[in-house]
C-alpha cells in the first residue's frame, strides 16, 4: 500500500504539526518512514522537510525561516528531499497551484520553502521568486497528487482532516480551502484569527499537546496502537 502525509499551512499553529508528528514518531514511526510523499503548504512545509531530511521536528518551526533553514538543513538535503518532499506554491501571475518535488541544490530547496512560507504584508511586500517565477502565499491544494484516501492529512483546524481537533460546538457549515476541510465554528474562528499572532510559550505548549493527543486518537482508531494507555497531558511536552 502507498500512502502520503500532508500538512496544511497554519502560521504559528504549525506547532500542532510538531506535536502530532512527535506522537507518530514515538508510536508508529513506520507511517513516516514508509510514506511515499511528505507534503506541505506554507508553514506546514517546514515540518514536511524536517521529516524528509531527518531534522528533529521540534527544530522545524521558526519565524526567521531562511536563517533557520540555513542553519539546520544538511548539505545533501536536496538529495534526500527530491522525489519525496512535495511543496505547494501559488504563482502570482495566474493564481495557479504549483507542486515542487525536485530540487537541484540545497539553495534551491531553501528558496522553494521560503516561497511557500511567504505571507504578503506579514512577511513583506515583495514576494520571493523560484526559477524566475514570483510566488505568493500558497493555497493548501495538494489534490493533484490524486491520493485522497491514501493521504494522511494533518491540520490544526477542526474539519475532515485525519488528524485535527474535534469540535464539540455546533458547526454551521463547512468550507474548503484548497483540499483542507474547515468547519465554521467558534473554535476555528479563534484558531484562524490567531494563526499569525505571536503567543505565549504556555499557549504554544497547549497547541503542541493537542496535536499529540489528536494524533494519538487517530493511531488508536486506525489500529496502529492497540493498548489503552493514554499519557497524562502534563507528560506530553513540545
CSV table of C-alpha atoms in Angstrom, one decimal:
chain,number,residue,atom,x,y,z
A,1,UNK,CA,0.0,0.0,0.0
A,2,UNK,CA,1.2,3.5,-0.9
A,3,UNK,CA,0.4,6.5,1.4
A,4,UNK,CA,1.4,10.1,1.8
A,5,UNK,CA,1.3,12.7,4.6
A,6,UNK,CA,0.1,16.2,4.0
A,7,UNK,CA,0.4,19.3,6.3
A,8,UNK,CA,-1.8,22.3,6.0
A,9,UNK,CA,-0.4,25.8,6.3
A,10,UNK,CA,-1.3,27.4,9.6
A,11,UNK,CA,1.2,30.1,10.7
A,12,UNK,CA,2.3,29.8,14.3
A,13,UNK,CA,-0.1,26.9,14.7
A,14,UNK,CA,2.5,24.7,12.9
A,15,UNK,CA,3.4,23.7,16.5
A,16,UNK,CA,0.3,21.5,16.3
A,17,UNK,CA,2.0,19.5,13.4
A,18,UNK,CA,5.1,19.1,15.6
A,19,UNK,CA,3.1,17.7,18.5
A,20,UNK,CA,1.2,15.3,16.1
A,21,UNK,CA,4.4,14.0,14.4
A,22,UNK,CA,6.1,13.6,17.8
A,23,UNK,CA,3.4,11.2,18.7
A,24,UNK,CA,3.6,9.4,15.3
A,25,UNK,CA,7.4,9.1,15.5
A,26,UNK,CA,7.1,7.7,19.0
A,27,UNK,CA,4.3,5.2,18.5
A,28,UNK,CA,4.0,4.4,14.8
A,29,UNK,CA,7.3,5.6,13.0
A,30,UNK,CA,6.6,3.3,10.0
A,31,UNK,CA,3.9,5.8,8.9
A,32,UNK,CA,6.6,8.4,8.4
A,33,UNK,CA,9.4,6.1,7.3
A,34,UNK,CA,7.3,4.4,4.7
A,35,UNK,CA,5.4,7.4,3.3
A,36,UNK,CA,5.8,7.9,-0.4
A,37,UNK,CA,5.4,11.7,-0.3
A,38,UNK,CA,5.5,14.1,2.6
A,39,UNK,CA,3.7,17.3,1.5
A,40,UNK,CA,3.3,20.7,3.0
A,41,UNK,CA,2.0,24.2,2.3
A,42,UNK,CA,3.2,27.4,3.9
A,43,UNK,CA,4.4,26.7,7.5
A,44,UNK,CA,3.4,23.0,7.0
A,45,UNK,CA,6.2,22.6,4.5
A,46,UNK,CA,8.8,23.2,7.3
A,47,UNK,CA,7.5,20.2,9.2
A,48,UNK,CA,7.4,18.2,6.0
A,49,UNK,CA,11.0,19.0,5.1
A,50,UNK,CA,12.2,18.2,8.7
A,51,UNK,CA,10.6,14.7,8.5
A,52,UNK,CA,12.0,14.2,5.0
A,53,UNK,CA,15.7,15.0,5.7
A,54,UNK,CA,15.8,13.8,9.3
A,55,UNK,CA,15.8,17.1,11.3
A,56,UNK,CA,14.1,16.6,14.7
A,57,UNK,CA,10.6,18.0,14.2
A,58,UNK,CA,10.9,20.3,17.3
A,59,UNK,CA,13.5,22.3,15.4
A,60,UNK,CA,11.5,22.9,12.3
A,61,UNK,CA,9.4,25.9,13.3
A,62,UNK,CA,10.8,29.4,13.2
A,63,UNK,CA,9.8,33.0,12.5
A,64,UNK,CA,13.1,33.5,10.6
A,65,UNK,CA,12.5,30.8,8.1
A,66,UNK,CA,15.5,31.4,5.8
A,67,UNK,CA,18.1,31.7,8.6
A,68,UNK,CA,16.7,28.7,10.4
A,69,UNK,CA,16.9,26.5,7.3
A,70,UNK,CA,20.4,27.7,6.5
A,71,UNK,CA,21.5,26.5,10.0
A,72,UNK,CA,19.7,23.2,10.1
A,73,UNK,CA,19.4,21.7,6.6
A,74,UNK,CA,22.3,19.3,5.9
A,75,UNK,CA,24.4,19.8,2.7
A,76,UNK,CA,22.7,16.9,1.0
A,77,UNK,CA,19.2,18.0,2.0
A,78,UNK,CA,18.1,18.5,-1.7
A,79,UNK,CA,19.1,14.9,-2.5
A,80,UNK,CA,17.1,13.5,0.4
A,81,UNK,CA,14.1,15.7,-0.4
A,82,UNK,CA,13.9,15.2,-4.2
A,83,UNK,CA,11.1,12.8,-5.1
A,84,UNK,CA,9.7,12.6,-1.5
A,85,UNK,CA,9.1,16.1,-0.3
A,86,UNK,CA,6.3,18.0,-2.1
A,87,UNK,CA,6.0,21.7,-1.5
A,88,UNK,CA,2.9,23.8,-2.5
A,89,UNK,CA,3.4,27.2,-4.2
A,90,UNK,CA,1.0,29.6,-5.8
A,91,UNK,CA,2.0,31.6,-8.9
A,92,UNK,CA,1.3,35.3,-8.7
A,93,UNK,CA,0.7,35.6,-12.5
A,94,UNK,CA,-2.3,33.3,-12.7
A,95,UNK,CA,-3.0,32.2,-9.1
A,96,UNK,CA,-2.5,28.5,-10.0
A,97,UNK,CA,-1.1,26.0,-7.6
A,98,UNK,CA,2.3,24.5,-8.3
A,99,UNK,CA,3.7,21.4,-6.6
A,100,UNK,CA,7.5,21.2,-6.4
A,101,UNK,CA,9.2,17.9,-5.6
A,102,UNK,CA,12.6,18.0,-7.4
A,103,UNK,CA,15.4,20.2,-6.1
A,104,UNK,CA,18.7,20.8,-7.9
A,105,UNK,CA,20.6,22.1,-4.9
A,106,UNK,CA,20.3,22.9,-1.2
A,107,UNK,CA,19.9,26.6,-2.0
A,108,UNK,CA,17.1,25.8,-4.4
A,109,UNK,CA,15.3,23.8,-1.7
A,110,UNK,CA,15.6,26.7,0.7
A,111,UNK,CA,14.3,29.0,-2.0
A,112,UNK,CA,11.2,26.9,-2.6
A,113,UNK,CA,10.5,26.6,1.2
A,114,UNK,CA,10.9,30.4,1.6
A,115,UNK,CA,8.4,31.0,-1.2
A,116,UNK,CA,5.9,28.6,0.3
A,117,UNK,CA,6.1,30.3,3.7
A,118,UNK,CA,5.8,33.9,2.3
A,119,UNK,CA,2.7,35.7,3.5
A,120,UNK,CA,2.1,39.1,1.9
A,121,UNK,CA,2.4,42.2,4.1
A,122,UNK,CA,3.1,40.0,7.2
A,123,UNK,CA,6.4,38.7,5.6
A,124,UNK,CA,7.0,41.8,3.4
A,125,UNK,CA,5.7,43.4,0.3
A,126,UNK,CA,7.9,41.8,-2.4
A,127,UNK,CA,7.2,38.1,-2.9
A,128,UNK,CA,10.2,35.9,-3.3
A,129,UNK,CA,10.7,34.0,-6.6
A,130,UNK,CA,11.6,30.5,-7.6
A,131,UNK,CA,13.2,29.9,-11.0
A,132,UNK,CA,12.2,33.4,-12.0
A,133,UNK,CA,8.5,32.8,-11.2
A,134,UNK,CA,7.1,35.0,-8.4
A,135,UNK,CA,5.2,33.1,-5.8
A,136,UNK,CA,2.8,34.2,-3.1
A,137,UNK,CA,1.2,32.6,-0.1
A,138,UNK,CA,0.2,29.1,-1.2
A,139,UNK,CA,-3.1,27.5,-1.2
A,140,UNK,CA,-3.3,24.2,0.6
A,141,UNK,CA,-4.1,22.4,-2.7
A,142,UNK,CA,-2.3,19.1,-2.9
A,143,UNK,CA,-5.2,17.4,-4.7
A,144,UNK,CA,-3.2,16.9,-7.9
A,145,UNK,CA,-1.4,14.0,-6.1
A,146,UNK,CA,-4.7,12.1,-6.7
A,147,UNK,CA,-4.2,10.1,-3.5
A,148,UNK,CA,-7.2,11.2,-1.5
A,149,UNK,CA,-7.9,8.1,0.6
A,150,UNK,CA,-4.3,7.2,0.9
A,151,UNK,CA,-3.1,10.6,2.2
A,152,UNK,CA,-2.9,11.2,6.0
A,153,UNK,CA,-3.9,14.9,6.3
A,154,UNK,CA,-2.9,17.0,9.3
A,155,UNK,CA,-4.5,20.4,10.1
A,156,UNK,CA,-4.9,22.4,13.4
A,157,UNK,CA,-8.5,23.3,12.4
A,158,UNK,CA,-11.5,21.1,13.1
A,159,UNK,CA,-12.9,19.5,9.9
A,160,UNK,CA,-12.4,16.3,7.9
A,161,UNK,CA,-8.6,16.1,8.1
A,162,UNK,CA,-7.4,12.8,9.5
A,163,UNK,CA,-5.5,14.4,12.4
A,164,UNK,CA,-7.3,17.6,13.6
A,165,UNK,CA,-9.2,18.9,16.6
A,166,UNK,CA,-12.7,17.6,17.2
A,167,UNK,CA,-15.1,20.4,18.0
A,168,UNK,CA,-17.9,19.9,20.4
A,169,UNK,CA,-19.7,23.1,19.4
A,170,UNK,CA,-22.4,23.4,16.7
A,171,UNK,CA,-21.0,23.7,13.2
A,172,UNK,CA,-22.9,26.0,10.9
A,173,UNK,CA,-21.3,24.7,7.7
A,174,UNK,CA,-18.0,23.7,6.3
A,175,UNK,CA,-15.7,25.4,3.8
A,176,UNK,CA,-12.8,24.1,1.8
A,177,UNK,CA,-9.5,25.9,1.4
A,178,UNK,CA,-7.6,24.0,-1.3
A,179,UNK,CA,-8.0,20.4,-0.2
A,180,UNK,CA,-8.4,21.3,3.6
A,181,UNK,CA,-11.8,21.0,5.1
A,182,UNK,CA,-12.5,23.6,7.8
A,183,UNK,CA,-15.7,23.7,9.8
A,184,UNK,CA,-17.2,27.1,10.5
A,185,UNK,CA,-17.5,27.2,14.3
A,186,UNK,CA,-16.3,29.4,17.2
A,187,UNK,CA,-13.2,27.3,17.8
A,188,UNK,CA,-12.0,27.6,14.3
A,189,UNK,CA,-12.7,31.3,14.1
A,190,UNK,CA,-10.4,31.8,17.0
A,191,UNK,CA,-7.7,29.4,15.6
A,192,UNK,CA,-7.7,31.2,12.2
A,193,UNK,CA,-7.6,34.7,13.7
A,194,UNK,CA,-4.7,33.8,16.0
A,195,UNK,CA,-2.6,31.8,13.5
A,196,UNK,CA,-0.4,34.8,12.6
A,197,UNK,CA,-0.3,36.4,16.1
A,198,UNK,CA,2.7,35.5,18.3
A,199,UNK,CA,1.5,33.9,21.5
A,200,UNK,CA,2.9,32.7,24.9
A,201,UNK,CA,5.0,29.7,25.4
A,202,UNK,CA,2.2,28.2,27.6
A,203,UNK,CA,-0.3,28.5,24.7
A,204,UNK,CA,2.2,27.0,22.2
A,205,UNK,CA,2.7,24.1,24.6
A,206,UNK,CA,-1.0,23.6,24.8
A,207,UNK,CA,-1.4,23.6,20.9
A,208,UNK,CA,1.5,21.1,20.7
A,209,UNK,CA,-0.1,18.8,23.3
A,210,UNK,CA,-3.4,19.0,21.4
A,211,UNK,CA,-1.6,17.9,18.3
A,212,UNK,CA,0.0,15.0,20.1
A,213,UNK,CA,-3.4,13.8,21.6
A,214,UNK,CA,-5.3,14.2,18.3
A,215,UNK,CA,-2.6,12.1,16.6
A,216,UNK,CA,-2.8,9.5,19.4
A,217,UNK,CA,-6.5,9.2,18.9
A,218,UNK,CA,-6.0,8.8,15.1
A,219,UNK,CA,-3.5,6.0,15.7
A,220,UNK,CA,-5.8,4.2,18.1
A,221,UNK,CA,-8.8,4.5,15.9
A,222,UNK,CA,-6.9,3.1,12.9
A,223,UNK,CA,-5.3,0.2,14.8
A,224,UNK,CA,-1.8,1.5,14.8
A,225,UNK,CA,-1.5,1.1,18.5
A,226,UNK,CA,-3.6,-1.4,20.5
A,227,UNK,CA,-3.2,-0.6,24.2
A,228,UNK,CA,-5.5,1.6,26.1
A,229,UNK,CA,-2.8,3.7,27.8
A,230,UNK,CA,-3.3,7.4,27.3
A,231,UNK,CA,-0.5,9.7,28.7
A,232,UNK,CA,-1.4,12.4,31.1
A,233,UNK,CA,-1.5,15.9,29.4
A,234,UNK,CA,1.4,17.1,31.6
A,235,UNK,CA,3.6,14.3,30.4
A,236,UNK,CA,3.4,15.5,26.8
A,237,UNK,CA,5.9,18.3,26.1
A,238,UNK,CA,6.7,20.2,22.9
